[in-house]
Amino acid sequence: MTNPRATNDDLTAKARIRNTALDLYAKHGQDRISLRAIAAEAGVAVGLVQHHFKTKAGLRDAVDQLVVDHFANALADVPDDASTAVRDDAVRNMLRANPTVVDYVRRALLEPNVAGSHLIDVIVDLTQREVRAARKTGRASTTRKENTQVIAVLARQMGELLLAPMVDAVWERVAPRTKPPRLSVTVDEAQS
């Protein structure tokens, strides 16, 4: 799998700034980190951050795209004729290998601000393209509504990611020292 993040040794200043922003946003949240703090951590002047990204929103959009690139690259490595389960496993494996992405997505989607809406937009766009391609090639049913399939994919792939901390905390209280259950999230078609 290609790493959209690359390594600090082969990064441009722009990529280093974006990666630093991802790290800091994942750890502290977007609202708690200034462009100046990102610049200092990346070892650049704040003017360079503004030169490349213009605003904090521009930097957030670049970080969101980096996160979506992680998802897209995980899916790109899966053969076109692979099952939904194989595709979901590829995303799960990518998330396990990239805890910063997990932390960023959790914060972006669960913290009450508008910043998460851009990430939702780009993840939904990627998922819609994947679902449409799967429907077109016969890998996904065309009897279910496309919008329900998009929600189902996101619920499967993100549900565990978003709910796991709560499940782990509850399990630790109700059954400490035992193996927790595997979380599974499903979406059923609405009945007319």
XYZ file of C-alpha atoms in Angstrom, residues 108-174:
67
model
C -13.311 15.470 13.205
C -16.577 13.540 13.161
C -17.477 13.578 16.844
C -16.437 17.021 18.052
C -19.271 19.534 17.732
C -18.041 21.941 15.065
C -18.394 22.507 11.364
C -14.838 21.378 10.601
C -15.971 17.762 10.423
C -18.440 18.520 7.667
C -15.690 18.828 5.033
C -14.245 15.458 6.021
C -17.726 13.941 5.821
C -18.152 15.432 2.335
C -14.914 13.979 0.972
C -15.393 10.571 2.615
C -18.961 10.380 1.287
C -17.736 11.327 -2.209
C -15.139 8.530 -2.122
C -17.693 6.033 -0.811
C -20.267 6.990 -3.456
C -17.690 6.434 -6.206
C -16.789 3.036 -4.723
C -20.447 1.987 -4.385
C -21.282 3.123 -7.934
C -18.318 1.193 -9.318
C -19.346 -1.902 -7.348
C -22.942 -1.634 -8.592
C -21.795 -1.138 -12.183
C -19.558 -4.226 -12.118
C -22.071 -6.411 -10.288
C -20.099 -6.554 -7.015
C -22.932 -4.783 -5.200
C -26.652 -5.288 -5.412
C -28.714 -2.894 -7.470
C -31.883 -3.883 -5.627
C -30.899 -1.829 -2.567
C -30.934 1.941 -2.791
C -27.531 3.437 -3.538
C -27.815 5.911 -0.666
C -28.513 3.067 1.773
C -25.459 1.213 0.455
C -23.294 4.294 0.987
C -24.523 4.572 4.581
C -24.003 0.816 5.090
C -20.391 0.981 3.884
C -19.633 3.970 6.094
C -21.384 2.396 9.076
C -19.371 -0.817 8.656
C -16.067 0.950 8.176
C -16.547 3.875 10.563
C -18.961 2.430 13.108
C -16.314 0.299 14.745
C -13.828 3.154 14.625
C -16.200 5.593 16.305
C -17.856 3.248 18.793
C -14.876 1.124 19.867
C -13.712 3.472 22.665
C -17.174 3.435 24.233
C -17.519 -0.350 23.890
C -14.051 -0.864 25.392
C -14.800 1.455 28.328
C -18.130 -0.233 29.070
C -16.629 -3.716 28.711
C -13.838 -2.804 31.116
C -16.507 -1.937 33.694
C -18.853 -4.884 33.161
